[in-house]
Amino acid sequence: MTAFLALASASFAALDTTFGEPLTITPQMMEEFVATGPDPEKPAFTAMGILDFSTVIVVAAGEQTAGRSQLQATLPMAEFAFTAFGPGKPLPVAGWRLDATANPLRPPPTAFMIRSRLPDGDDGRVRFQLVALTS
């Protein structure tokens, strides 16, 4: 491990300790002819992660003469260390449900659906773009 990755790993551990919270991940059935809902063969599990409501997702949308044109959106995101997953805790995929405990310092919602996995940054972290659930 390079010195940079060692330092980054230590700083991420500090972030998880300070801002992390237990997030419940519920695998969902996603077969074509089966009603959606919790997958009875894959139990829900808890993983420590960071839930961020003010993440700005930037997508390059083309170029202009004055510089890059970009599309920006503020979307909820969850971030985990890859080490949060393993036996009995599979890496989440799009369509799975994520629930956070109610927090008086954070406004609702507390329930989300994983929309997509964001590209890995070679930093030992995995990030997911979320969609808030209203019910």
Coordinates of N, CA, C and O in Angstrom, one line a residue:
M1 N 0.8 -1.2 0.0 CA 0.0 0.0 0.0 C 0.9 1.2 0.0 O 1.8 1.3 0.8
T2 N 0.6 2.2 -0.9 CA 1.4 3.4 -0.9 C 1.1 4.3 0.3 O 0.1 4.1 1.0
A3 N 2.0 5.2 0.6 CA 1.8 6.1 1.7 C 0.5 6.9 1.6 O -0.2 7.1 2.6
F4 N 0.2 7.3 0.3 CA -1.0 8.1 0.1 C -2.3 7.3 0.5 O -3.2 7.7 1.2
L5 N -2.3 6.0 0.0 CA -3.5 5.2 0.3 C -3.6 4.8 1.8 O -4.7 4.8 2.3
A6 N -2.5 4.7 2.5 CA -2.5 4.5 3.9 C -3.0 5.7 4.6 O -3.9 5.5 5.5
L7 N -2.6 6.9 4.2 CA -3.2 8.1 4.8 C -4.7 8.2 4.5 O -5.5 8.6 5.4
A8 N -5.0 8.0 3.3 CA -6.4 8.1 2.9 C -7.3 7.1 3.7 O -8.4 7.4 4.1
S9 N -6.8 5.9 3.8 CA -7.6 4.9 4.6 C -7.8 5.3 6.0 O -8.8 5.2 6.6
A10 N -6.7 5.9 6.6 CA -6.8 6.4 8.0 C -7.8 7.5 8.1 O -8.6 7.6 9.0
S11 N -7.8 8.4 7.1 CA -8.7 9.6 7.2 C -10.2 9.1 6.9 O -11.1 9.6 7.5
F12 N -10.4 8.1 6.1 CA -11.7 7.6 5.9 C -12.2 6.9 7.1 O -13.4 7.0 7.4
A13 N -11.4 6.2 7.8 CA -11.8 5.5 9.1 C -12.2 6.6 10.1 O -13.2 6.4 10.8
A14 N -11.6 7.7 10.1 CA -12.0 8.8 11.0 C -13.3 9.4 10.5 O -14.1 9.8 11.4
L15 N -13.5 9.5 9.2 CA -14.8 10.0 8.7 C -15.9 9.0 9.1 O -17.0 9.5 9.6
D16 N -15.7 7.7 9.0 CA -16.7 6.7 9.3 C -17.0 6.8 10.8 O -18.2 6.7 11.2
T17 N -16.0 7.0 11.7 CA -16.2 7.1 13.1 C -17.0 8.4 13.4 O -17.9 8.3 14.3
T18 N -16.7 9.5 12.8 CA -17.4 10.8 13.1 C -18.8 10.9 12.4 O -19.7 11.3 13.1
F19 N -18.9 10.6 11.2 CA -20.1 10.8 10.4 C -20.9 9.6 10.1 O -22.0 9.6 9.6
G20 N -20.3 8.4 10.3 CA -20.9 7.2 9.9 C -22.1 6.8 10.8 O -22.2 7.3 12.0
E21 N -23.0 6.1 10.3 CA -24.2 5.6 11.1 C -24.6 4.2 10.5 O -24.3 3.9 9.4
P22 N -25.3 3.5 11.4 CA -25.7 2.2 10.9 C -26.8 2.3 9.9 O -27.9 3.0 10.2
L23 N -26.6 1.8 8.7 CA -27.6 1.9 7.6 C -28.1 0.4 7.3 O -27.3 -0.5 7.1
T24 N -29.4 0.2 7.3 CA -29.9 -1.1 7.1 C -30.2 -1.3 5.6 O -30.8 -0.4 4.9
I25 N -29.6 -2.3 5.0 CA -29.7 -2.6 3.6 C -30.6 -3.8 3.4 O -30.3 -4.9 4.0
T26 N -31.6 -3.7 2.6 CA -32.5 -4.8 2.4 C -32.5 -5.2 1.0 O -33.0 -4.5 0.1
P27 N -31.9 -6.4 0.7 CA -32.0 -6.9 -0.7 C -33.4 -7.0 -1.2 O -34.3 -7.4 -0.4
Q28 N -33.7 -6.7 -2.4 CA -35.0 -6.8 -3.0 C -35.0 -7.9 -4.1 O -34.0 -8.1 -4.8
M29 N -36.2 -8.5 -4.3 CA -36.4 -9.4 -5.4 C -36.5 -8.5 -6.7 O -37.3 -7.6 -6.7
M30 N -35.8 -8.9 -7.7 CA -35.9 -8.1 -8.9 C -36.0 -8.9 -10.2 O -35.4 -8.7 -11.2
E31 N -36.8 -10.0 -10.0 CA -37.1 -10.8 -11.2 C -38.2 -10.3 -12.0 O -39.1 -9.6 -11.5
E32 N -38.3 -10.6 -13.3 CA -39.3 -10.0 -14.2 C -40.7 -10.3 -13.8 O -41.6 -9.4 -13.9
F33 N -41.0 -11.5 -13.4 CA -42.4 -11.9 -13.1 C -42.7 -12.1 -11.6 O -43.6 -12.8 -11.3
V34 N -41.9 -11.5 -10.8 CA -42.1 -11.6 -9.3 C -42.3 -10.2 -8.8 O -41.7 -9.3 -9.1
A35 N -43.3 -10.1 -7.8 CA -43.6 -8.8 -7.2 C -42.3 -8.4 -6.5 O -41.6 -9.2 -5.9
T36 N -42.1 -7.1 -6.5 CA -40.9 -6.5 -5.8 C -41.2 -6.6 -4.3 O -42.3 -6.5 -3.9
G37 N -40.2 -6.6 -3.6 CA -40.2 -6.6 -2.1 C -39.0 -7.3 -1.6 O -38.1 -7.6 -2.3
P38 N -38.9 -7.4 -0.3 CA -37.7 -8.0 0.3 C -37.4 -9.4 -0.2 O -38.4 -10.2 -0.3
D39 N -36.2 -9.7 -0.5 CA -35.8 -11.1 -0.9 C -35.7 -12.0 0.2 O -34.9 -11.8 1.1
P40 N -36.6 -13.0 0.3 CA -36.6 -13.9 1.5 C -35.3 -14.7 1.6 O -35.0 -15.3 2.6
E41 N -34.6 -14.9 0.5 CA -33.3 -15.7 0.5 C -32.1 -14.9 0.9 O -31.0 -15.4 1.1
K42 N -32.3 -13.5 1.0 CA -31.1 -12.7 1.3 C -31.6 -11.8 2.5 O -32.3 -10.8 2.2
P43 N -31.2 -12.0 3.7 CA -31.7 -11.2 4.8 C -31.2 -9.8 4.8 O -30.1 -9.6 4.3
A44 N -31.9 -8.9 5.4 CA -31.4 -7.5 5.6 C -30.2 -7.5 6.5 O -30.1 -8.4 7.3
F45 N -29.4 -6.5 6.4 CA -28.2 -6.4 7.2 C -27.9 -5.0 7.4 O -28.4 -4.1 6.7
T46 N -27.0 -4.7 8.4 CA -26.6 -3.4 8.8 C -25.2 -3.2 8.4 O -24.3 -4.0 8.7
A47 N -24.8 -2.0 7.8 CA -23.5 -1.7 7.5 C -23.2 -0.2 7.9 O -24.2 0.6 7.8
M48 N -22.1 0.1 8.4 CA -21.7 1.5 8.8 C -21.4 2.3 7.5 O -20.6 1.8 6.7
G49 N -22.1 3.4 7.3 CA -21.9 4.2 6.1 C -22.2 5.6 6.4 O -22.7 6.0 7.5
I50 N -21.9 6.5 5.5 CA -22.1 7.9 5.6 C -23.3 8.2 4.6 O -23.2 8.0 3.4
L51 N -24.3 8.8 5.1 CA -25.4 9.3 4.3 C -25.3 10.8 4.1 O -25.2 11.5 5.0
D52 N -25.3 11.2 2.8 CA -25.0 12.6 2.5 C -26.2 13.1 1.6 O -26.4 12.5 0.5
F53 N -26.9 14.1 2.0 CA -28.0 14.7 1.3 C -27.6 15.7 0.3 O -28.4 16.1 -0.6
S54 N -26.4 16.3 0.4 CA -26.1 17.5 -0.4 C -24.9 17.1 -1.4 O -24.2 18.0 -1.8
T55 N -24.9 15.9 -1.8 CA -23.8 15.5 -2.8 C -24.2 16.1 -4.2 O -25.3 16.1 -4.6
V56 N -23.2 16.7 -4.8 CA -23.5 17.3 -6.2 C -22.9 16.3 -7.2 O -21.7 16.0 -7.1
I57 N -23.7 15.8 -8.0 CA -23.3 14.9 -9.1 C -23.1 15.7 -10.3 O -24.0 16.4 -10.8
V58 N -21.9 15.6 -10.9 CA -21.6 16.4 -12.1 C -21.4 15.5 -13.3 O -20.7 14.5 -13.2
V59 N -22.1 15.7 -14.3 CA -22.1 14.9 -15.5 C -21.7 15.8 -16.7 O -22.3 16.8 -16.9
A60 N -20.6 15.5 -17.4 CA -20.1 16.2 -18.5 C -21.2 16.1 -19.6 O -21.6 15.0 -20.0
A61 N -21.7 17.2 -20.1 CA -22.8 17.2 -21.1 C -22.3 17.7 -22.5 O -23.2 17.9 -23.3
G62 N -21.1 18.0 -22.6 CA -20.6 18.5 -23.9 C -19.6 19.6 -23.7 O -19.2 19.8 -22.6
E63 N -19.3 20.3 -24.7 CA -18.3 21.4 -24.6 C -18.9 22.6 -25.2 O -19.6 22.6 -26.2
Q64 N -18.5 23.7 -24.6 CA -18.8 25.0 -25.2 C -17.5 25.7 -25.5 O -16.5 25.3 -25.1
T65 N -17.6 26.8 -26.2 CA -16.4 27.5 -26.5 C -15.7 28.1 -25.3 O -14.5 28.2 -25.2
A66 N -16.4 28.4 -24.2 CA -15.8 29.0 -23.0 C -15.4 28.0 -22.0 O -14.8 28.3 -21.0
G67 N -15.7 26.7 -22.2 CA -15.3 25.7 -21.3 C -16.3 24.6 -21.3 O -17.2 24.5 -22.2
R68 N -16.2 23.6 -20.4 CA -17.1 22.5 -20.4 C -18.5 22.9 -19.9 O -18.6 23.7 -19.0
S69 N -19.4 22.3 -20.5 CA -20.8 22.4 -20.1 C -21.1 21.2 -19.2 O -20.7 20.1 -19.5
Q70 N -21.6 21.5 -18.0 CA -21.9 20.4 -17.1 C -23.3 20.4 -16.5 O -23.8 21.5 -16.4
L71 N -23.8 19.3 -16.2 CA -25.1 19.2 -15.6 C -24.8 18.8 -14.2 O -24.1 17.9 -13.8
Q72 N -25.4 19.6 -13.2 CA -25.2 19.3 -11.8 C -26.6 19.1 -11.2 O -27.6 19.7 -11.5
A73 N -26.6 18.1 -10.3 CA -27.8 17.8 -9.5 C -27.4 17.5 -8.1 O -26.4 16.9 -7.9
T74 N -28.3 17.9 -7.2 CA -28.1 17.5 -5.8 C -28.9 16.3 -5.5 O -30.1 16.3 -5.6
L75 N -28.2 15.2 -5.1 CA -28.9 13.9 -4.9 C -28.4 13.3 -3.6 O -27.2 13.5 -3.3
P76 N -29.2 12.5 -2.9 CA -28.7 11.8 -1.8 C -27.7 10.7 -2.2 O -27.8 10.2 -3.3
M77 N -26.7 10.5 -1.3 CA -25.7 9.5 -1.6 C -25.3 8.7 -0.4 O -25.4 9.3 0.7
A78 N -25.0 7.5 -0.5 CA -24.5 6.7 0.6 C -23.1 6.2 0.3 O -22.8 5.9 -0.9
E79 N -22.2 6.3 1.2 CA -20.8 5.9 1.0 C -20.4 4.9 2.1 O -20.7 5.1 3.3
F80 N -19.7 3.9 1.7 CA -19.2 2.8 2.6 C -17.8 2.5 2.3 O -17.3 2.6 1.1
A81 N -17.1 1.9 3.3 CA -15.8 1.3 3.0 C -16.1 -0.1 2.4 O -17.1 -0.7 2.8
F82 N -15.3 -0.6 1.5 CA -15.5 -1.9 0.9 C -15.5 -3.0 2.0 O -16.1 -4.0 1.9
T83 N -14.8 -2.7 3.1 CA -14.6 -3.7 4.2 C -15.9 -3.8 4.9 O -16.1 -4.8 5.7
A84 N -16.9 -3.0 4.7 CA -18.2 -3.1 5.4 C -19.0 -4.3 4.8 O -20.0 -4.7 5.4
F85 N -18.6 -4.8 3.7 CA -19.3 -5.9 3.0 C -18.4 -7.2 3.1 O -17.2 -7.1 3.1
G86 N -19.1 -8.3 3.0 CA -18.3 -9.6 3.0 C -19.3 -10.7 3.2 O -20.5 -10.6 2.8
P87 N -18.9 -11.8 3.9 CA -19.9 -12.9 4.1 C -21.1 -12.4 4.9 O -21.1 -11.8 5.9
G88 N -22.3 -12.7 4.3 CA -23.6 -12.3 4.9 C -23.9 -10.9 4.7 O -25.0 -10.4 5.0
K89 N -23.0 -10.1 4.1 CA -23.3 -8.7 3.8 C -22.8 -8.4 2.3 O -21.7 -7.9 2.1
P90 N -23.6 -8.8 1.3 CA -23.2 -8.7 -0.1 C -23.2 -7.2 -0.5 O -23.9 -6.4 0.1
L91 N -22.4 -6.9 -1.4 CA -22.3 -5.5 -2.0 C -23.6 -5.2 -2.6 O -24.1 -5.9 -3.4
P92 N -24.2 -4.1 -2.2 CA -25.6 -3.7 -2.7 C -25.6 -3.4 -4.2 O -24.5 -3.1 -4.8
V93 N -26.7 -3.6 -4.8 CA -26.9 -3.3 -6.2 C -28.1 -2.4 -6.3 O -28.9 -2.2 -5.4
A94 N -28.3 -1.8 -7.5 CA -29.4 -0.9 -7.8 C -30.7 -1.7 -7.6 O -30.8 -2.8 -7.9
G95 N -31.6 -1.0 -7.0 CA -32.9 -1.5 -6.7 C -33.1 -2.0 -5.2 O -34.2 -2.2 -4.8
W96 N -32.0 -2.1 -4.5 CA -32.1 -2.5 -3.1 C -32.5 -1.3 -2.2 O -32.2 -0.2 -2.6
R97 N -33.1 -1.6 -1.1 CA -33.6 -0.6 -0.2 C -32.5 -0.3 0.9 O -31.8 -1.2 1.4
L98 N -32.4 1.0 1.3 CA -31.5 1.5 2.3 C -32.3 2.3 3.3 O -33.0 3.2 2.9
D99 N -32.2 2.0 4.6 CA -32.9 2.7 5.6 C -32.0 3.2 6.7 O -31.1 2.5 7.1
A100 N -32.2 4.5 7.1 CA -31.4 5.1 8.1 C -32.4 5.3 9.3 O -33.6 5.4 9.2
T101 N -31.8 5.4 10.5 CA -32.6 5.7 11.7 C -33.0 7.1 11.7 O -32.2 8.0 11.2
A102 N -34.1 7.5 12.3 CA -34.5 8.9 12.3 C -33.5 9.6 13.1 O -33.0 9.2 14.1
N103 N -33.2 10.8 12.7 CA -32.2 11.7 13.3 C -32.8 13.1 13.4 O -33.1 13.7 12.4
P104 N -32.9 13.7 14.6 CA -33.5 15.0 14.7 C -32.6 16.1 14.0 O -33.1 17.2 13.8
L105 N -31.3 15.8 13.8 CA -30.5 16.8 13.1 C -30.5 16.7 11.6 O -29.9 17.5 10.9
R106 N -31.3 15.7 11.1 CA -31.4 15.6 9.7 C -32.9 15.4 9.3 O -33.6 14.7 9.9
P107 N -33.3 16.2 8.3 CA -34.7 16.1 7.9 C -35.0 14.7 7.2 O -34.1 14.0 6.8
P108 N -36.3 14.4 7.2 CA -36.7 13.2 6.5 C -36.3 13.3 5.0 O -36.1 14.5 4.6
P109 N -36.2 12.4 4.3 CA -36.7 11.0 4.5 C -35.6 10.1 5.1 O -34.4 10.5 5.2
T110 N -36.0 8.9 5.5 CA -35.0 8.0 6.1 C -35.0 6.7 5.3 O -34.2 5.8 5.6
A111 N -35.8 6.6 4.3 CA -35.8 5.4 3.4 C -35.5 5.8 2.0 O -35.9 6.8 1.5
F112 N -34.6 4.9 1.4 CA -34.1 5.2 0.0 C -34.1 3.9 -0.8 O -34.0 2.8 -0.2
M113 N -34.0 4.1 -2.1 CA -33.8 3.0 -3.0 C -32.4 3.3 -3.7 O -32.2 4.5 -4.1
I114 N -31.6 2.3 -3.8 CA -30.3 2.5 -4.5 C -30.6 2.7 -6.0 O -31.2 1.8 -6.6
R115 N -30.2 3.8 -6.5 CA -30.4 4.1 -8.0 C -29.3 3.6 -8.8 O -29.5 3.0 -9.9
S116 N -28.1 3.8 -8.4 CA -26.9 3.4 -9.1 C -25.7 3.4 -8.2 O -25.6 4.1 -7.2
R117 N -24.7 2.6 -8.7 CA -23.4 2.6 -8.0 C -22.5 3.6 -8.8 O -22.4 3.6 -10.0
L118 N -21.9 4.5 -8.1 CA -21.0 5.5 -8.7 C -19.7 4.9 -9.0 O -19.3 4.0 -8.3
P119 N -18.9 5.5 -9.9 CA -17.6 4.9 -10.3 C -16.7 4.8 -9.1 O -16.7 5.8 -8.3
D120 N -15.9 3.8 -9.0 CA -15.0 3.6 -7.9 C -13.8 4.6 -8.1 O -13.4 4.8 -9.2
G121 N -13.3 5.1 -6.9 CA -12.2 6.0 -7.0 C -10.9 5.5 -6.5 O -10.0 6.2 -6.2
D122 N -10.7 4.2 -6.5 CA -9.5 3.5 -6.1 C -9.1 4.0 -4.7 O -7.9 4.1 -4.4
D123 N -10.0 4.2 -3.8 CA -9.7 4.7 -2.5 C -10.3 3.7 -1.4 O -10.3 4.1 -0.2
G124 N -10.8 2.6 -1.8 CA -11.3 1.6 -0.9 C -12.7 1.9 -0.5 O -13.2 1.4 0.5
R125 N -13.4 2.8 -1.2 CA -14.7 3.2 -0.9 C -15.7 2.9 -2.0 O -15.3 2.8 -3.2
V126 N -16.9 2.7 -1.7 CA -18.0 2.4 -2.7 C -19.1 3.4 -2.4 O -19.5 3.7 -1.2
R127 N -19.6 4.1 -3.4 CA -20.6 5.1 -3.3 C -21.8 4.7 -4.1 O -21.7 4.2 -5.3
F128 N -23.0 5.1 -3.6 CA -24.3 4.8 -4.3 C -25.1 6.0 -4.3 O -25.3 6.8 -3.4
Q129 N -25.7 6.3 -5.5 CA -26.6 7.4 -5.7 C -28.0 6.8 -5.3 O -28.3 5.7 -5.6
L130 N -28.8 7.6 -4.5 CA -30.0 7.1 -3.9 C -31.2 7.9 -4.4 O -31.0 9.0 -4.9
V131 N -32.4 7.3 -4.3 CA -33.6 8.0 -4.6 C -34.4 7.9 -3.3 O -34.6 6.8 -2.7
A132 N -35.0 9.0 -2.8 CA -35.8 9.0 -1.6 C -37.1 8.3 -1.8 O -37.7 8.5 -2.8
L133 N -37.5 7.5 -0.8 CA -38.8 6.8 -0.9 C -39.8 7.6 0.0 O -39.4 8.1 1.1
T134 N -41.0 7.8 -0.5 CA -41.9 8.6 0.2 C -42.9 7.8 1.1 O -43.6 8.4 1.9
S135 N -42.9 6.5 0.9 CA -43.8 5.7 1.7 C -43.1 4.6 2.4 O -42.0 4.2 2.0

